[in-house]
Amino acid sequence: MPKKYPDEVRERAVRMTLDRVKDYPSMWAACRELAPKLNVGPETLRKWVRQAQSDAGERTGPTSEELEEIKRLKRENRDLRETNEILKAAASFLSSGSSTLATVHSRVHRFDEGERPWSRADLWRPA
């Protein structure tokens, strides 16, 4: 999903909130007061501020880079699981013997002694 707000707006809002947080009793109060002026939601602004503090090392928690890495690894894990399921289904299908390919493959080049194919293209003929 594309970002709703450009990075410049986000950075400016975080900077403004951090500069003025000392004038309010809490971070939430500052975000509730400043968010409408910045045309963002108060919870969105609070999350941006918390993430900026985590990135700066002022607060514990994963940094933006770590969160991106986690997202990438989850996406890769999901893709690998899907691929694995497809391969399992294919292996099951081919080993069940119900497929046309498995049936044809089992008959190719199997002739009784003395029996020969009618032509090169005709590798198997019914008995």
XYZ file of C-alpha atoms in Angstrom, residues 4-109:
106
model
C -0.399 8.364 2.417
C 1.919 11.146 3.558
C 5.204 12.198 1.953
C 8.397 11.795 3.990
C 8.863 15.579 4.205
C 5.479 16.041 5.893
C 6.258 13.220 8.273
C 9.674 14.589 9.225
C 8.325 18.112 9.694
C 5.462 16.875 11.886
C 7.809 14.803 14.051
C 10.267 17.682 14.410
C 7.481 20.101 15.334
C 6.022 17.692 17.898
C 9.370 16.956 19.523
C 10.146 20.678 19.733
C 6.846 21.435 21.487
C 6.324 18.329 23.636
C 7.737 20.090 26.730
C 4.793 22.545 26.593
C 2.285 19.699 27.087
C 1.730 17.306 29.992
C 2.294 14.211 27.809
C 3.259 13.093 24.349
C -0.351 12.105 23.657
C -1.598 15.571 24.613
C 0.923 17.150 22.253
C -0.059 14.830 19.417
C -3.770 15.414 20.026
C -3.238 19.180 19.898
C -0.827 19.359 16.947
C -2.239 16.634 14.665
C -5.253 18.593 13.340
C -2.983 21.527 12.512
C -0.795 19.174 10.452
C -3.747 17.404 8.800
C -2.840 13.994 10.250
C -4.476 11.791 12.853
C -3.249 12.036 16.456
C -2.441 8.325 16.653
C -0.543 8.500 13.367
C 1.532 11.395 14.673
C 2.196 9.581 17.953
C 3.419 6.505 16.061
C 5.668 8.646 13.870
C 7.190 10.312 16.952
C 7.734 6.975 18.720
C 9.386 5.518 15.605
C 11.622 8.587 15.252
C 12.661 8.198 18.887
C 13.417 4.483 18.321
C 15.472 5.320 15.231
C 17.437 7.925 17.212
C 18.082 5.446 20.035
C 16.080 7.444 22.598
C 13.487 4.684 23.000
C 13.730 0.900 22.974
C 12.184 -0.962 20.089
C 12.977 -1.920 16.521
C 14.329 0.741 14.196
C 12.823 1.461 10.799
C 15.554 -0.570 9.101
C 14.871 -3.542 11.360
C 11.138 -3.304 10.671
C 11.793 -3.253 6.916
C 14.052 -6.305 7.272
C 11.343 -8.118 9.246
C 8.764 -7.302 6.553
C 11.102 -8.524 3.822
C 11.839 -11.762 5.661
C 8.143 -12.414 6.324
C 7.345 -11.847 2.652
C 10.200 -14.166 1.613
C 9.057 -16.794 4.117
C 5.486 -16.635 2.775
C 6.734 -17.022 -0.809
C 8.892 -19.997 0.125
C 5.995 -21.671 1.936
C 3.770 -21.201 -1.122
C 6.462 -22.623 -3.392
C 6.915 -25.559 -1.036
C 3.177 -26.290 -1.088
C 3.159 -26.205 -4.891
C 6.107 -28.603 -5.044
C 4.464 -30.964 -2.539
C 1.249 -30.972 -4.555
C 3.158 -31.619 -7.783
C 5.147 -34.453 -6.212
C 1.966 -35.991 -4.845
C 0.242 -35.689 -8.199
C 3.109 -37.276 -10.123
C 3.712 -40.079 -7.631
C 0.048 -41.072 -7.349
C 0.108 -42.684 -10.781
C -3.178 -41.074 -11.718
C -1.567 -38.585 -14.029
C -1.353 -39.175 -17.743
C 2.316 -38.288 -17.671
C 3.121 -40.955 -15.080
C 1.122 -43.561 -17.019
C 2.830 -42.770 -20.323
C 6.246 -42.584 -18.718
C 5.854 -46.030 -17.138
C 5.092 -47.621 -20.540
C 7.870 -46.060 -22.616
C 10.528 -48.555 -23.754
